[in-house]
XYZ file of C-alpha atoms in Angstrom:
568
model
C 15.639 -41.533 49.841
C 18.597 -39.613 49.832
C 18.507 -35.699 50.367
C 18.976 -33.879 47.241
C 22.603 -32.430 47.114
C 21.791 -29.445 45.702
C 19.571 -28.569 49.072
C 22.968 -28.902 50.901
C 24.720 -25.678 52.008
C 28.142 -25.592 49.774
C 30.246 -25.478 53.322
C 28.658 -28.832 54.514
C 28.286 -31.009 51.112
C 30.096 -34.132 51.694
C 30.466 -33.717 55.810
C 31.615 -37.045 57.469
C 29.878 -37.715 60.818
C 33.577 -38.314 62.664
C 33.811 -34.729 62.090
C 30.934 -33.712 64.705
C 32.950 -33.979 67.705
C 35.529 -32.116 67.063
C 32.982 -29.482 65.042
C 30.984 -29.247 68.578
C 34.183 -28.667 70.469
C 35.350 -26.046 68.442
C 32.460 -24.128 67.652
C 32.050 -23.882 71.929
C 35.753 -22.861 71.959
C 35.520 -19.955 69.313
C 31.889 -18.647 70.984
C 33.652 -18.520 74.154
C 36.148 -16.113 72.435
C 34.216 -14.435 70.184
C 31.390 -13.165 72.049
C 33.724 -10.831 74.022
C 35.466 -9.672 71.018
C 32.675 -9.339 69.398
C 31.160 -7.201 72.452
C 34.335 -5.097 72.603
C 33.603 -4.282 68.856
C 30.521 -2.180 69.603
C 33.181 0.263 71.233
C 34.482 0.768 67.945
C 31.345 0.978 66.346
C 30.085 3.341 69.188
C 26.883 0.858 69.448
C 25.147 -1.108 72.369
C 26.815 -4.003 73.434
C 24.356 -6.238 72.724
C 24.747 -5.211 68.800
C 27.859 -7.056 69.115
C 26.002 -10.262 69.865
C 24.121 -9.709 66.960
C 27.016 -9.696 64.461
C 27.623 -13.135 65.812
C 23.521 -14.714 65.389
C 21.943 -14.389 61.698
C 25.408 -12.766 59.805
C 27.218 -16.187 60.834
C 23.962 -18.544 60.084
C 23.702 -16.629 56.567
C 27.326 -17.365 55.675
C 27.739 -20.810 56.861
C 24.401 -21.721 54.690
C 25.366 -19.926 51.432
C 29.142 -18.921 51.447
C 31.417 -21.714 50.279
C 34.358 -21.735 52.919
C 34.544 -24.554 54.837
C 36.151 -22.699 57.646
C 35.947 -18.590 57.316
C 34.259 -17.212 60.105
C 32.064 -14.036 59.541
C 30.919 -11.608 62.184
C 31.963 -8.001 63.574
C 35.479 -6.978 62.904
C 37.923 -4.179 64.187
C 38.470 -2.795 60.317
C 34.782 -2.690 59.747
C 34.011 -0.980 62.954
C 36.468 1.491 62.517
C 35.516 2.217 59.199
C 31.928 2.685 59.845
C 32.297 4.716 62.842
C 34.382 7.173 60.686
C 32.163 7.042 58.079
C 28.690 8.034 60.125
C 30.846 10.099 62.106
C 32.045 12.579 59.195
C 28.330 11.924 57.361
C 27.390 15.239 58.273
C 24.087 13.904 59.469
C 22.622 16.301 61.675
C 22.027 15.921 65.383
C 24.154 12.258 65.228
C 25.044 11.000 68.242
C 27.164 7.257 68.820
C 25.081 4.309 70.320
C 21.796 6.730 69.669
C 18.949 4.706 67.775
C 19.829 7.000 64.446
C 23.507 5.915 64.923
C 22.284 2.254 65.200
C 19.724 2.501 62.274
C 22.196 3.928 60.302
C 24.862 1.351 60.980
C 21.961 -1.248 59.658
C 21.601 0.800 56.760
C 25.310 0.565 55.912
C 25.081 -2.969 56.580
C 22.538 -3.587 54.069
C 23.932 -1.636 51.548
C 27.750 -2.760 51.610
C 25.137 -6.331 51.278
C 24.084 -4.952 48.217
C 27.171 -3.594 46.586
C 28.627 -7.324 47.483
C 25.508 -8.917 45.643
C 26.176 -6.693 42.216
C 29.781 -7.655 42.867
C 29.031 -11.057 42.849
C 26.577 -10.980 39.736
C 29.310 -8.880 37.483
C 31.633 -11.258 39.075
C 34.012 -8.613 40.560
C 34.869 -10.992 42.973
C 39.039 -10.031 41.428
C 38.504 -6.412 43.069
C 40.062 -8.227 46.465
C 43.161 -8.684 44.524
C 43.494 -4.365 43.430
C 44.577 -4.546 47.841
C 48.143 -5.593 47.274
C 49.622 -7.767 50.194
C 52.269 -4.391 51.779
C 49.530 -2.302 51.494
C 46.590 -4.640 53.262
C 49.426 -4.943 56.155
C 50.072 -1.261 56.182
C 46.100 -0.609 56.533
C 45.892 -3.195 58.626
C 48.985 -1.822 61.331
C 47.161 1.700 60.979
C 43.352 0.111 62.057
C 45.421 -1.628 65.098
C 46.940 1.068 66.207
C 43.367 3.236 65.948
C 41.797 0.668 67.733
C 44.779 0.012 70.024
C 44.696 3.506 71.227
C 40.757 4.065 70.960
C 40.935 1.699 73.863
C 43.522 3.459 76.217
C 40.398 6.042 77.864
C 38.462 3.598 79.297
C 41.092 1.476 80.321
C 42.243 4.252 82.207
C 38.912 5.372 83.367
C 39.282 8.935 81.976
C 36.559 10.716 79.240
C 37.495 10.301 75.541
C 38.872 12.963 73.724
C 37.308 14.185 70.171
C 38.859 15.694 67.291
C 41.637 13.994 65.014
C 43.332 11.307 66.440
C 46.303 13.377 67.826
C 43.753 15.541 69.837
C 42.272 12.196 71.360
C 45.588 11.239 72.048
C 46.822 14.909 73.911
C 43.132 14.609 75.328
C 44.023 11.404 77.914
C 47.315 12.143 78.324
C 46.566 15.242 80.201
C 43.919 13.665 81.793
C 46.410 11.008 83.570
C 45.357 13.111 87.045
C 41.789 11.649 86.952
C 43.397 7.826 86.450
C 40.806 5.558 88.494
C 42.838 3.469 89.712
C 40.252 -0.064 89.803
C 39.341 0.884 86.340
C 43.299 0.676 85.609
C 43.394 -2.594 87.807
C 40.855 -4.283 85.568
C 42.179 -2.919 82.539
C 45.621 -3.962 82.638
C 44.719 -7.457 84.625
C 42.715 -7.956 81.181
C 45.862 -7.524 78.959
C 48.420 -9.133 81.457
C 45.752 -12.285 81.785
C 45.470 -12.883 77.824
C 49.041 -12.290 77.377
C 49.846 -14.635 80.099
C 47.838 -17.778 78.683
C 48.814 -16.463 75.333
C 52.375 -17.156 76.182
C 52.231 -20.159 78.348
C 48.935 -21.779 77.854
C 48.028 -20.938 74.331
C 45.450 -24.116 74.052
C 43.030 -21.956 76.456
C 41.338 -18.639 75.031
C 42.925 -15.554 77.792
C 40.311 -13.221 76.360
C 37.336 -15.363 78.081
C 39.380 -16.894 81.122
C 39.580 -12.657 81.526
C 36.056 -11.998 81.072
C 34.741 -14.538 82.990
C 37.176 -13.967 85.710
C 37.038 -10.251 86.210
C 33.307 -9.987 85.753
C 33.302 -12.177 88.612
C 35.678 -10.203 90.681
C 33.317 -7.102 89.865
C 30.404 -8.842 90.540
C 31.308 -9.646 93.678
C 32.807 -6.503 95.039
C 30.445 -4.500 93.323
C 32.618 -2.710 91.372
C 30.374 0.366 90.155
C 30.159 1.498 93.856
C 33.725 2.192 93.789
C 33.788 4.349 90.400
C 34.487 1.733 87.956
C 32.343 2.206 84.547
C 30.203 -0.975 84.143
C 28.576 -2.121 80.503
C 25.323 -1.802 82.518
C 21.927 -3.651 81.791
C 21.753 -5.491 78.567
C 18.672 -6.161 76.599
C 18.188 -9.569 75.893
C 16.117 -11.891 73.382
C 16.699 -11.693 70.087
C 16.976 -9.048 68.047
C 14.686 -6.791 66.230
C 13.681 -8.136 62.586
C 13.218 -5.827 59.891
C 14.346 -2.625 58.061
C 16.237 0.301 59.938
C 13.258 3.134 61.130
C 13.435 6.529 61.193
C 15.543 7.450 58.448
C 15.838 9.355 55.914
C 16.291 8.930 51.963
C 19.452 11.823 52.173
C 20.828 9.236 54.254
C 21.796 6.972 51.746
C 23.713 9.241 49.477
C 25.549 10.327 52.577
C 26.293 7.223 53.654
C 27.318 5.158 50.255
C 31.237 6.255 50.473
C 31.244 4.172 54.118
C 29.531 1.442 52.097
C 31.760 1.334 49.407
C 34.811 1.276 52.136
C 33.743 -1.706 54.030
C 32.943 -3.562 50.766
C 36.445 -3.145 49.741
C 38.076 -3.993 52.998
C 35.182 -7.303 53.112
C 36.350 -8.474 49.607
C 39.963 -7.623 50.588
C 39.885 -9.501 53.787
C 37.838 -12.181 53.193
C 39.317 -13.271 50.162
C 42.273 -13.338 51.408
C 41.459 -15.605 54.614
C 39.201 -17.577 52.570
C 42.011 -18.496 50.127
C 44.862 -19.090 52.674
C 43.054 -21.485 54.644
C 41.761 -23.343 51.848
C 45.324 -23.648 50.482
C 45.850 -24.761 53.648
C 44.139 -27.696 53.657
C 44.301 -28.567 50.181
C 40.816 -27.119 49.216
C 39.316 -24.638 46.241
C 38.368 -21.335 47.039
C 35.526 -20.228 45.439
C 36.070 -16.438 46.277
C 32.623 -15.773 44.091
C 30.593 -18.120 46.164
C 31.854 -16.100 49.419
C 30.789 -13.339 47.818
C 27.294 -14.105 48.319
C 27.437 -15.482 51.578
C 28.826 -12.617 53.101
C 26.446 -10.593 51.062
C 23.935 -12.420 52.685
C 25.546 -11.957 56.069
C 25.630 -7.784 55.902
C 22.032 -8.353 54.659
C 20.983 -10.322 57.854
C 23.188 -7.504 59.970
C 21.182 -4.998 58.282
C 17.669 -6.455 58.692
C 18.555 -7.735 62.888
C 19.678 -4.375 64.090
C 23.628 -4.510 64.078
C 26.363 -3.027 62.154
C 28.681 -4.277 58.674
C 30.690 -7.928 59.124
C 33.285 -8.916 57.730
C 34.979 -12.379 57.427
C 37.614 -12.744 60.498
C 41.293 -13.814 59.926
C 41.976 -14.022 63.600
C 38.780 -15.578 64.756
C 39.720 -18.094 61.850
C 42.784 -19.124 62.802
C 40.900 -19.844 66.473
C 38.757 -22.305 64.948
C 41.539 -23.981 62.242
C 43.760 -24.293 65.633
C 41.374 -25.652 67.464
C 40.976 -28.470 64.717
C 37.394 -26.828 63.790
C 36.416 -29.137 60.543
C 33.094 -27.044 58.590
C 31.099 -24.403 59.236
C 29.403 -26.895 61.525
C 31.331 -25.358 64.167
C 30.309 -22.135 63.344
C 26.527 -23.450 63.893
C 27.734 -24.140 67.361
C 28.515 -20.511 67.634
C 25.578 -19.413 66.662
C 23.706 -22.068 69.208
C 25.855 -20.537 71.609
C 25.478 -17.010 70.988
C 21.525 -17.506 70.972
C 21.860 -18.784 74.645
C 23.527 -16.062 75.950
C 21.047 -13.481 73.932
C 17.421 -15.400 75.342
C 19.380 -16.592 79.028
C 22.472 -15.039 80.143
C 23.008 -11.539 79.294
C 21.599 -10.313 82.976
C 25.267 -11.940 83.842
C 26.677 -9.735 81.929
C 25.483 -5.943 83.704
C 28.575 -5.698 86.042
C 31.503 -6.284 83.299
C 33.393 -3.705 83.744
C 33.962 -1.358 80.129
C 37.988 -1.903 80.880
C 37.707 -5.426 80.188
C 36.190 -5.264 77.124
C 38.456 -2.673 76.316
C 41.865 -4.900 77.705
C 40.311 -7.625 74.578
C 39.881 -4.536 71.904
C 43.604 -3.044 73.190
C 45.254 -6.742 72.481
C 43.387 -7.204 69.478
C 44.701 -3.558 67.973
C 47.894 -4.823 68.896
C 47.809 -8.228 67.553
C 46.515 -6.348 64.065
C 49.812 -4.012 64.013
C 52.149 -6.004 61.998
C 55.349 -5.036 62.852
C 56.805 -9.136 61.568
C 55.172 -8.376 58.130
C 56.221 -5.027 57.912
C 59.345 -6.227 58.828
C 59.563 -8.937 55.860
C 58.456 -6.167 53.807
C 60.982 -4.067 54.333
C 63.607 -7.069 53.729
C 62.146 -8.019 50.340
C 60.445 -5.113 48.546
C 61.865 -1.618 50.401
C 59.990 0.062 48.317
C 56.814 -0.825 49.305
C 57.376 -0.722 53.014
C 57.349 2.968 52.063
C 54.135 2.531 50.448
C 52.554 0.449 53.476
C 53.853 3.258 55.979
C 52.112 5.772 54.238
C 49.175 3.757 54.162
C 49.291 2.794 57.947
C 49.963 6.928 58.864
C 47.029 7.819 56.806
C 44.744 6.172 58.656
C 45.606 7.003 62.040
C 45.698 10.803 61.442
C 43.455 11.156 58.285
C 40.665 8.023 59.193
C 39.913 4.348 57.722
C 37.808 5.813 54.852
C 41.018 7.883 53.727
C 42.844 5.094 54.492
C 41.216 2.507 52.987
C 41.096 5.006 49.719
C 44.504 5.491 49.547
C 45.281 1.941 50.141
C 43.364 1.242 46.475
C 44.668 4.264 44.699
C 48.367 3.074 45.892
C 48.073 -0.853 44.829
C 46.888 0.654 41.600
C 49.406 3.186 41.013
C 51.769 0.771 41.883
C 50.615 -1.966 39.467
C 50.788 1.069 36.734
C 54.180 2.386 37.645
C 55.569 -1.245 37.359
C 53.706 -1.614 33.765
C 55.063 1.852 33.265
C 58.580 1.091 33.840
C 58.452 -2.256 32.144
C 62.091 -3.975 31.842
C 63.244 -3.754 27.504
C 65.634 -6.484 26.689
C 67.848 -7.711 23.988
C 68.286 -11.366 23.544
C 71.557 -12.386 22.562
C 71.807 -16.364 21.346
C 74.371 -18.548 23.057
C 76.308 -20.757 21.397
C 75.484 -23.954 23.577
C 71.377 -22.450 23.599
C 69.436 -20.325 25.064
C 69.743 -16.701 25.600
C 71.722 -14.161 27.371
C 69.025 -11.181 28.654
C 70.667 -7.950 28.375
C 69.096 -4.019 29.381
C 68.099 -2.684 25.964
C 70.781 -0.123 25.518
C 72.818 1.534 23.333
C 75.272 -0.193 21.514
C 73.098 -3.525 22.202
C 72.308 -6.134 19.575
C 71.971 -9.698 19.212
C 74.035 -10.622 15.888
C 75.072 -8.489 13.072
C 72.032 -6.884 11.644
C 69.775 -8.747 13.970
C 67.643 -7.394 17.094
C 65.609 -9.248 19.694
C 63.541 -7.284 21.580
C 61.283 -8.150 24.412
C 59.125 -6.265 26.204
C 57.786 -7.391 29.139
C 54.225 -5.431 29.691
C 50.925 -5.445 27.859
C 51.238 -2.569 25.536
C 48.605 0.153 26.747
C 48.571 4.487 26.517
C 51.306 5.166 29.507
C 53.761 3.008 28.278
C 52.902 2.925 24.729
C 55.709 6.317 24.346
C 58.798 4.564 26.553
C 58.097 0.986 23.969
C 58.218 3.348 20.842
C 61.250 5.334 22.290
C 63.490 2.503 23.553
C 62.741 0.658 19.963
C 64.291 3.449 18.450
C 67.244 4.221 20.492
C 68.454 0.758 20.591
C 67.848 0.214 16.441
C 69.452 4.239 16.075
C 72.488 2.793 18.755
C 72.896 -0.319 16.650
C 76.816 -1.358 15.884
C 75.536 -2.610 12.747
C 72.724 -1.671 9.929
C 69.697 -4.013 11.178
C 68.275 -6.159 8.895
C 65.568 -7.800 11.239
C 63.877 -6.265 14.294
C 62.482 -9.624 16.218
C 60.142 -8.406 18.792
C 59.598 -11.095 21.199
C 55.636 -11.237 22.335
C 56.004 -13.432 24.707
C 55.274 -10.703 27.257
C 53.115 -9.199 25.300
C 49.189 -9.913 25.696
C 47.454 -7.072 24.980
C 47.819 -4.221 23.228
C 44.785 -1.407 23.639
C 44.160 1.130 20.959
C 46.761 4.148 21.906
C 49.438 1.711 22.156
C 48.129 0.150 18.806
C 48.924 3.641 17.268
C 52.673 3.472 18.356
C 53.200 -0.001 17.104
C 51.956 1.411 13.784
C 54.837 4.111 14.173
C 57.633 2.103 14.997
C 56.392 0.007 12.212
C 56.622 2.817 9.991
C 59.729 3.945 11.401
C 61.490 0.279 10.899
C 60.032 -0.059 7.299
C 61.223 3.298 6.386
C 65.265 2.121 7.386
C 64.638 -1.541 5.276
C 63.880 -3.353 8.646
C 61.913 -5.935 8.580
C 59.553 -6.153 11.866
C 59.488 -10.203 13.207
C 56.910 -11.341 15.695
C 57.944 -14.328 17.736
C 55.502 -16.326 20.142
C 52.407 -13.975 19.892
C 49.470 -15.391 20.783
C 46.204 -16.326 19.326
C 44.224 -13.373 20.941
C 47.232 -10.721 20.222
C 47.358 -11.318 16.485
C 43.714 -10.265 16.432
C 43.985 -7.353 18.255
C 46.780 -6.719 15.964
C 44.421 -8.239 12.568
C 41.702 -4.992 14.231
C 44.621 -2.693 14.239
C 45.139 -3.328 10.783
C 48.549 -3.813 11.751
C 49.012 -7.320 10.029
C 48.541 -5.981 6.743
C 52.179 -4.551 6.918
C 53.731 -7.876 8.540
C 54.186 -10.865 6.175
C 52.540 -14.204 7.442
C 56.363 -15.382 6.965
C 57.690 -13.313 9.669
C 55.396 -14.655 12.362
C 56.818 -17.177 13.932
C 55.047 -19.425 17.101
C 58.530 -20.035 18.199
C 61.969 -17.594 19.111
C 64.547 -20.231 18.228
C 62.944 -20.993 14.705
C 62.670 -17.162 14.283
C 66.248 -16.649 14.980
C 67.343 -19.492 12.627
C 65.711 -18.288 9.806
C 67.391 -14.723 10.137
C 70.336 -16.453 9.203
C 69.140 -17.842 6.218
C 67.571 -14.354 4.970
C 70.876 -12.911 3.889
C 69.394 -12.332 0.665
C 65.838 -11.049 1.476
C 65.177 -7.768 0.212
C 64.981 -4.914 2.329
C 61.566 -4.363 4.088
C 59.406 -1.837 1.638
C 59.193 1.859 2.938
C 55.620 1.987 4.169
C-alpha cells in the first residue's frame, strides 16, 4: 500500500532514490561548515556556544518537514544575531547581562514570538511583506550587518577586552588597546582568515572554515593553548537541549521585547524569500514563499521551545549545499544527524578551540556579507539608490540593526511612493506608418488638432491625485489648438482610491466646462467599477469608452460633428 502523499513533507514529495547519495554527501559537507558558523554566531548573539548547535537541531528538522523549499537551509544567521543582540541589549531590562540565563531565556522568547508573528503572517497571507525590502536597500543592510559583525570580531581576534558604547566607541576602545595584543591569540586569529581564504581561492571544493577549525583546535589542543594566555570556548554542555518554554521571565518582557521580534520577522521574510525564490528559479522550480512561511515559523518555534535564539533561512549556507550538488532537504536531515552527534558525543573535543577561531569564521563571514560587487552594480544602474543603500548600510553600523532594519522599510516604501509620486505624463502622438510617438506632457503638446492623449502611468491615489489634475490642465490650457477630445489612456491606470476619485471628478468638471469631451481607452474591468462607485460614469457616455487606443483614436476623426461635451 502506498504511503499517503499528503503525509509527505512538501520538500521531499516526489524524491527519487538516485538522489540519496549525493543528499548524504552534501548534507555531511554543509554540517561540517555550518556547525562552526553556526558556533561563531553565539558571539553575535552574546549566548553559549552550544546555543549555536541548537539553531542547527529542531529549527532545521521543523523546516525541512513543513517549509516547501527543496533546498533553503534554516538555522542561526549573522543578521538575526545582530539584530537580537541589539534588541535585548537596548530592552531596558534590568540587571541584563549577555550569555546570562535571562539573556538566553529571553533570546527563546524572541524566538517564539518572531514564530508567531510569521504564523499570523502566513494565515493573512502577508507572505508579499518580503517584497516592501527592495533589492539596493537589502544589500545596503546587508553591507552594514557585515561590517558590524566584521568588526564585532576584531577584539577577540586580537585578544584584547571589547569595548561598549556605540559602535565608534567599540571601535576607539581596541584600537587603543593594540598594547595588550596577545600575540598567539593574533596567530590563531589571522591563521583562521588566511586558511579559509587560502582554500577559498585555490581549493574552493573543500570548506576552509572547518579544515581551520579542525586544524587549529588541534594545534591548541596539543600545545595547550590556554596556558599561554589564549582565550579558549571552554567546557561545553552536551546532550540535547532543554525542551520547553523560556523560565524566569517576566510578562513586561514581552512588550519590551516585540520591536526585536518584529525586526527579525522582517529581515526572515526578507531573506528567506528571497533565497527561497532564487534558487528555485534556479532550478526551474515554484516557490511557494507562503508555504516557507510556516516552516520557518515552525523553525523559530522549535528555537524558542529548545533553548536557542531567532533563525533565519541562510543564503550563504545555501549556496554551500546547491554547490555541493545537495538535491532536497534530505541533505539537510544529514545535518541535523550530524549536528545531534556532535551535541550527545563530541562536544568535550571542542573545550580547547580557541575564541579567535571562531571569531577568524564570523570576521570572513562579515566580510563576505559586505557587498561592495552589488553596491557596485548599484551604483552603475540606479545612482540613486546607491545613495539610498549607503544610508541604509551607515545606519546600522552607528545607529544598530533595529534602526537599520527600520529605516531599510521606511526607505523601500518611500521610494515606491516617490516613484508613484513622480509618475511620468505623456502625450501620444499617432504615426503615420502606426503606433505612437511618447512625448513629456508639456506645454504646447498635443496629438492632432483638437485631440489629446494622455497617459498616466501610476494608479491614481491622494499624493499624486494633485500633480494628475494639474498636468491635465496645463497641457489642455497649453494646447496649440481648442481640444475637442481629451483621450486619457488607462492603460496604466488600475486603481484609483477615493481622494484621487475626487480629482478625476474635477478635471472632469473642468474638461466639460471648456466642451471637452473626456475618452477612456483600455480601462479595465475592475477600474470602470471603481469608477461606476465614484459615480464618475454617469458623466462619461458608454460611447466614449473604448477597450482599445487605436479604435479610440479613429473615431475622433470621425466626430467632427459631435457636439460639444455639456457643461457639467
Amino acid at each position: 500500500m502506498p504511503f499517503p502523499k499528503a503525509l509527505v513533507p512538501v520538500a521531499l514529495r516526489d524524491y527519487q532514490r538516485a538522489w540519496l547519495g549525493r543528499d548524504l554527501l552534501a548534507g555531511v559537507t554543509l554540517a561540517a561548515v555550518a556547525i562552526p558558523e553556526v558556533m561563531g554566531y553565539t558571539s553575535i548573539a552574546q549566548t553559549p556556544v552550544v546555543t549555536g548547535l541548537y539553531t542547527i537541531l529542531l529549527p532545521l528538522l521543523a523546516f525541512a518537514l513543513l517549509g516547501s523549499s527543496k533546498l533553503l537551509v534554516v538555522g542561526g544567521d549573522s543578521a538575526t544575531a545582530a539584530i537580537l543582540a541589539a534588541g535585548l541589549a537596548g530592552a531596558g531590562i534590568a540587571g541584563l547581562q549577555p550569555e546570562s540565563p535571562q539573556w538566553v531565556a529571553l533570546c527563546g522568547l524572541t524566538a517564539l514570538m518572531t514564530g508567531v508573528i510569521l504564523l499570523i503572517a502566513r494565515l493573512l497571507r502577508l507572505g508579499f511583506l518580503g517584497d516592501f525590502l527592495s533589492a539596493s536597500v537589502l544589500i545596503g543592510f546587508l553591507t552594514g550587518v557585515g561590517i558590524q559583525v566584521a568588526t564585532g570580531q576584531i577584539p577577540d581576534i586580537l585578544g584584547v577586552p571589547k569595548g561598549t558604547g556605540g559602535w565608534f566607541e567599540q571601535q576607539w576602545s581596541w584600537i587603543t588597546s593594540l598594547g595588550q595584543v596577545s600575540w598567539p591569540t593574533l596567530a590563531y586569529g589571522l591563521g583562521t582568515i588566511a586558511i579559509i581564504f587560502i582554500f577559498k581561492l585555490f581549493i574552493p571544493k573543500i570548506p576552509g572554515a572547518i579544515v581551520a577549525v579542525v586544524g587549529l583546535l588541534t594545534v591548541a589542543t596539543l600545545t595547550d593553548a590556554s596556558s599561554y594566555g589564549v582565550a579558549v570556548i571552554g567546557a561545553i554542555k552536551g546532550g540535547l537541549p532543554p525542551i520547553g518554554l523560556p523560565q524566569g521571565l517576566e510578562w513586561s518582557d514581552v512588550g519590551a521585547l516585540v520591536p526585536t521580534a518584529f525586526a527579525c520577522f522582517f529581515i526572515v521574510i526578507a531573506q528567506s524569500a528571497a533565497t527561497s525564490r532564487s534558487f528555485a528559479l534556479k532550478h526551474g522550480d515554484r516557490a511557494d514563499v507562503n508555504r516557507d512561511i510556516v516552516g520557518l515559523s515552525a523553525a523559530n518555534l522549535a528555537a524558542g521551545l529548545s533553548g536557542t535564539f531567532v533563525v533565519n533561512g541562510s543564503p550563504t549556507k545555501t549556496q554551500i549545499l546547491d554547490g555541493v550538488k545537495g538535491r532536497t532537504q534530505v541533505a539537510n536531515l544529514v545535518v541535523v544527524a550530524v549536528t545531534l552527534i556532535v551535541l550527545l558525543f563530541l562536544t568535550g573535543l571542542l573545550t580547547d578551540l580557541p575564541k579567535a577561531v571562531l571569531a577568524g569564521v564570523v570576521f570572513v563571514i562579515g566580510i563576505e556579507l559586505i557587498d561592495i560587487k552589488g553596491l557596485a552594480r548599484v551604483s552603475r544602474r540606479r545612482p540613486r539608490e546607491l545613495v539610498i543603500a549607503i544610508i541604509t548600510a551607515a545606519t546600522v553600523v552607528i545607529v544598530g540593526v533595529g534602526a537599520g532594519i527600520v529605516l531599510a522599510l521606511v526607505l523601500s516604501l518611500l521610494d515606491v511612493i516617490e516613484r508613484q509620486y513622480k509618475a511620468r505624463a505623456l502625450v501620444l502622438e499617432p504615426k503615420p506608418d502606426g503606433g505612437y510617438e511618447y512625448g513629456a506632457a508639456a506645454a504646447g503638446a498635443q496629438s492632432a488638432p483638437g485631440l489629446i492623449v494622455f497617459r498616466f502611468d501610476a494608479d491614481l491615489f491622494f499624493a499624486n491625485a494633485s500633480g494628475f489634475t494639474d498636468r491635465v490642465e496645463a497641457v489642455v490650457a497649453a494646447a496649440p489648438s481648442p481640444v475637442r477630445w481629451f483621450i486619457l489612456d488607462c492603460s496604466g491606470i488600475s486603481d484609483v482610491d477615493y481622494s484621487a476619485g475626487q480629482s478625476l471628478a474635477d478635471v472632469t468638471d473642468y474638461l466639460h466646462k471648456r466642451g471637452i469631451h473626456l475618452i477612456l481607452a483600455r480601462p479595465e474591468a475592475d477600474l470602470l467599477e471603481i469608477l461606476e462607485k465614484y459615480d464618475l460614469m454617469d458623466r462619461i457616455t458608454p460611447d466614449h469608452v473604448f477597450d482599445d487606443l487605436d479604435t479610440a483614436v479613429a473615431a475622433f476623426g470621425d466626430s467632427a460633428t459631435e457636439k460639444p461635451a455639456p457643461s457639467s
